[in-house]
Amino acid sequence: MYYYILTLHFIGALLLAGMPLLSLLALLPSGIRKGEWQPMADFAVAFERLAWPLFLLMLGSGAALTWVNSTNVRDLWTLGSQAGQVLLGKTLGTTGFALLWWGWRYQVVPRLGRWRLSWVVGYLLMLSMVALALSEWGILYMAGFFLSEGQGI
């Protein structure tokens, strides 16, 4: 059960990592005249509509991972501190990512999109989600999740 939940978390991290990349590609000059179909821009908008469900998937799977990890713990204080730490980290990380993303994408702060800071924030967010996805892939790989039955590490 733990690895299936971790796989959901892994998929959410991969999809979130692609969001800033797609928007950065959509912002590049594509050479297409005005009024024509712009596939990267349309794909970025479609991807952006998935953002909040993905954030909720990350939070929900993070909470489920905490619960599954803590089922063997008999001490309520330890269980509460583990759950609180993971949920607080996931909530703060996801909320911070969402605020930075929408602030950068929709230029909530005036002229943020014109500064190099917005590009740095976009790249850092993308790299942080790629790092999260790679770390979770490593956990799944080391646990033998991708191996067929009968194979061992």
mmCIF file of C-alpha atoms in Angstrom:
data_model
loop_
_atom_site.group_PDB
_atom_site.id
_atom_site.type_symbol
_atom_site.label_atom_id
_atom_site.label_comp_id
_atom_site.label_asym_id
_atom_site.label_seq_id
_atom_site.Cartn_x
_atom_site.Cartn_y
_atom_site.Cartn_z
ATOM 1 C CA MET A 1 0.000 0.000 0.000
ATOM 2 C CA TYR A 2 2.836 2.337 0.900
ATOM 3 C CA TYR A 3 4.436 2.025 -2.529
ATOM 4 C CA TYR A 4 1.186 2.619 -4.393
ATOM 5 C CA ILE A 5 0.636 5.827 -2.435
ATOM 6 C CA LEU A 6 4.258 6.808 -3.033
ATOM 7 C CA THR A 7 3.701 6.178 -6.752
ATOM 8 C CA LEU A 8 0.785 8.641 -6.723
ATOM 9 C CA HIS A 9 3.040 11.137 -4.984
ATOM 10 C CA PHE A 10 5.738 10.480 -7.597
ATOM 11 C CA ILE A 11 3.309 11.059 -10.489
ATOM 12 C CA GLY A 12 2.062 14.287 -8.905
ATOM 13 C CA ALA A 13 5.630 15.532 -8.479
ATOM 14 C CA LEU A 14 6.465 14.730 -12.107
ATOM 15 C CA LEU A 15 3.389 16.531 -13.396
ATOM 16 C CA LEU A 16 4.043 19.546 -11.189
ATOM 17 C CA ALA A 17 7.650 19.615 -12.392
ATOM 18 C CA GLY A 18 6.419 19.863 -15.966
ATOM 19 C CA MET A 19 4.147 22.822 -15.306
ATOM 20 C CA PRO A 20 6.786 25.580 -15.081
ATOM 21 C CA LEU A 21 8.697 24.022 -17.972
ATOM 22 C CA LEU A 22 5.623 24.071 -20.204
ATOM 23 C CA SER A 23 4.860 27.662 -19.289
ATOM 24 C CA LEU A 24 8.443 28.736 -19.917
ATOM 25 C CA LEU A 25 8.247 27.074 -23.326
ATOM 26 C CA ALA A 26 4.882 28.729 -23.966
ATOM 27 C CA LEU A 27 6.360 32.147 -23.200
ATOM 28 C CA LEU A 28 9.151 31.713 -25.742
ATOM 29 C CA PRO A 29 8.577 33.410 -29.088
ATOM 30 C CA SER A 30 7.249 30.684 -31.340
ATOM 31 C CA GLY A 31 7.234 32.574 -34.624
ATOM 32 C CA ILE A 32 3.541 31.822 -35.150
ATOM 33 C CA ARG A 33 1.510 34.769 -36.371
ATOM 34 C CA LYS A 34 -1.163 36.214 -34.150
ATOM 35 C CA GLY A 35 -4.482 34.405 -34.381
ATOM 36 C CA GLU A 36 -3.042 31.015 -35.267
ATOM 37 C CA TRP A 37 -3.061 27.999 -33.007
ATOM 38 C CA GLN A 38 -0.149 27.923 -30.576
ATOM 39 C CA PRO A 39 0.195 24.345 -29.349
ATOM 40 C CA MET A 40 2.629 25.054 -26.513
ATOM 41 C CA ALA A 41 0.509 27.888 -25.123
ATOM 42 C CA ASP A 42 -2.682 25.825 -25.369
ATOM 43 C CA PHE A 43 -0.973 22.848 -23.749
ATOM 44 C CA ALA A 44 0.329 25.057 -20.928
ATOM 45 C CA VAL A 45 -3.192 26.379 -20.274
ATOM 46 C CA ALA A 46 -4.599 22.836 -20.239
ATOM 47 C CA PHE A 47 -1.809 21.748 -17.911
ATOM 48 C CA GLU A 48 -2.421 24.716 -15.647
ATOM 49 C CA ARG A 49 -6.022 23.625 -15.132
ATOM 50 C CA LEU A 50 -4.669 20.455 -13.538
ATOM 51 C CA ALA A 51 -2.541 22.391 -11.051
ATOM 52 C CA TRP A 52 -4.922 22.545 -8.073
ATOM 53 C CA PRO A 53 -5.954 18.868 -8.326
ATOM 54 C CA LEU A 54 -2.248 18.001 -8.478
ATOM 55 C CA PHE A 55 -1.536 20.106 -5.403
ATOM 56 C CA LEU A 56 -4.364 18.305 -3.596
ATOM 57 C CA LEU A 57 -2.987 14.948 -4.809
ATOM 58 C CA MET A 58 0.424 15.849 -3.373
ATOM 59 C CA LEU A 59 -1.092 16.873 -0.027
ATOM 60 C CA GLY A 60 -3.400 13.863 0.156
ATOM 61 C CA SER A 61 -0.740 11.342 -0.762
ATOM 62 C CA GLY A 62 1.674 13.016 1.667
ATOM 63 C CA ALA A 63 -0.895 12.659 4.440
ATOM 64 C CA ALA A 64 -1.547 9.030 3.465
ATOM 65 C CA LEU A 65 2.196 8.305 3.471
ATOM 66 C CA THR A 66 2.401 9.741 6.976
ATOM 67 C CA TRP A 67 -0.471 7.567 8.160
ATOM 68 C CA VAL A 68 0.921 4.399 6.550
ATOM 69 C CA ASN A 69 4.399 5.093 7.957
ATOM 70 C CA SER A 70 3.009 5.677 11.433
ATOM 71 C CA THR A 71 0.733 2.631 11.756
ATOM 72 C CA ASN A 72 3.403 0.710 13.670
ATOM 73 C CA VAL A 73 3.951 3.527 16.152
ATOM 74 C CA ARG A 74 2.222 2.936 19.482
ATOM 75 C CA ASP A 75 3.101 6.261 21.067
ATOM 76 C CA LEU A 76 0.483 8.894 20.232
ATOM 77 C CA TRP A 77 2.968 11.736 20.750
ATOM 78 C CA THR A 78 5.394 10.263 18.192
ATOM 79 C CA LEU A 79 2.573 9.625 15.749
ATOM 80 C CA GLY A 80 1.281 13.183 16.120
ATOM 81 C CA SER A 81 4.698 14.753 15.750
ATOM 82 C CA GLN A 82 5.508 12.705 12.636
ATOM 83 C CA ALA A 83 2.161 13.431 11.042
ATOM 84 C CA GLY A 84 2.313 17.102 11.966
ATOM 85 C CA GLN A 85 5.824 17.510 10.633
ATOM 86 C CA VAL A 86 5.091 15.885 7.282
ATOM 87 C CA LEU A 87 1.715 17.569 6.834
ATOM 88 C CA LEU A 88 3.114 20.971 7.790
ATOM 89 C CA GLY A 89 6.010 20.516 5.386
ATOM 90 C CA LYS A 90 3.742 19.394 2.551
ATOM 91 C CA THR A 91 1.224 22.152 3.237
ATOM 92 C CA LEU A 92 3.839 24.897 3.423
ATOM 93 C CA GLY A 93 5.708 23.577 0.401
ATOM 94 C CA THR A 94 2.593 23.186 -1.706
ATOM 95 C CA THR A 95 1.143 26.538 -0.658
ATOM 96 C CA GLY A 96 4.445 28.297 -1.285
ATOM 97 C CA PHE A 97 4.754 26.641 -4.681
ATOM 98 C CA ALA A 98 1.191 27.628 -5.579
ATOM 99 C CA LEU A 99 1.628 31.241 -4.470
ATOM 100 C CA LEU A 100 4.926 31.626 -6.296
ATOM 101 C CA TRP A 101 3.526 29.936 -9.385
ATOM 102 C CA TRP A 102 0.363 31.988 -9.696
ATOM 103 C CA GLY A 103 2.153 35.166 -8.666
ATOM 104 C CA TRP A 104 4.695 34.585 -11.392
ATOM 105 C CA ARG A 105 2.271 33.347 -14.054
ATOM 106 C CA TYR A 106 -0.337 36.052 -13.611
ATOM 107 C CA GLN A 107 2.071 38.782 -12.486
ATOM 108 C CA VAL A 108 0.331 39.458 -9.172
ATOM 109 C CA VAL A 109 3.362 41.543 -8.272
ATOM 110 C CA PRO A 110 3.627 44.341 -10.862
ATOM 111 C CA ARG A 111 6.297 43.758 -13.494
ATOM 112 C CA LEU A 112 7.454 40.498 -11.912
ATOM 113 C CA GLY A 113 7.266 38.826 -15.301
ATOM 114 C CA ARG A 114 9.717 41.310 -16.786
ATOM 115 C CA TRP A 115 12.386 40.712 -14.180
ATOM 116 C CA ARG A 116 14.938 37.974 -14.317
ATOM 117 C CA LEU A 117 13.712 36.978 -10.861
ATOM 118 C CA SER A 118 10.607 35.403 -12.383
ATOM 119 C CA TRP A 119 12.732 33.174 -14.598
ATOM 120 C CA VAL A 120 14.909 32.182 -11.654
ATOM 121 C CA VAL A 121 11.821 31.372 -9.549
ATOM 122 C CA GLY A 122 10.332 29.330 -12.386
ATOM 123 C CA TYR A 123 13.497 27.326 -12.917
ATOM 124 C CA LEU A 124 14.005 26.766 -9.173
ATOM 125 C CA LEU A 125 10.429 25.534 -8.766
ATOM 126 C CA MET A 126 10.823 23.206 -11.708
ATOM 127 C CA LEU A 127 14.121 21.850 -10.384
ATOM 128 C CA SER A 128 12.728 21.378 -6.869
ATOM 129 C CA MET A 129 9.861 19.275 -8.184
ATOM 130 C CA VAL A 130 12.239 17.281 -10.398
ATOM 131 C CA ALA A 131 14.414 16.631 -7.327
ATOM 132 C CA LEU A 132 11.352 15.500 -5.360
ATOM 133 C CA ALA A 133 10.288 13.180 -8.179
ATOM 134 C CA LEU A 134 13.798 11.721 -8.474
ATOM 135 C CA SER A 135 14.056 11.103 -4.738
ATOM 136 C CA GLU A 136 10.715 9.296 -4.699
ATOM 137 C CA TRP A 137 11.702 7.292 -7.777
ATOM 138 C CA GLY A 138 14.858 6.284 -5.904
ATOM 139 C CA ILE A 139 12.830 5.131 -2.897
ATOM 140 C CA LEU A 140 10.556 3.067 -5.137
ATOM 141 C CA TYR A 141 13.489 1.623 -7.080
ATOM 142 C CA MET A 142 15.473 0.650 -3.994
ATOM 143 C CA ALA A 143 12.391 -1.042 -2.550
ATOM 144 C CA GLY A 144 12.116 -3.175 -5.698
ATOM 145 C CA PHE A 145 8.782 -1.696 -6.745
ATOM 146 C CA PHE A 146 9.672 -1.738 -10.457
ATOM 147 C CA LEU A 147 10.889 -5.343 -10.449
ATOM 148 C CA SER A 148 8.673 -8.186 -11.578
ATOM 149 C CA GLU A 149 7.646 -10.931 -9.169
ATOM 150 C CA GLY A 150 10.462 -13.272 -8.204
ATOM 151 C CA GLN A 151 13.257 -10.800 -8.883
ATOM 152 C CA GLY A 152 15.267 -9.354 -6.046
ATOM 153 C CA ILE A 153 17.600 -6.467 -5.561
#
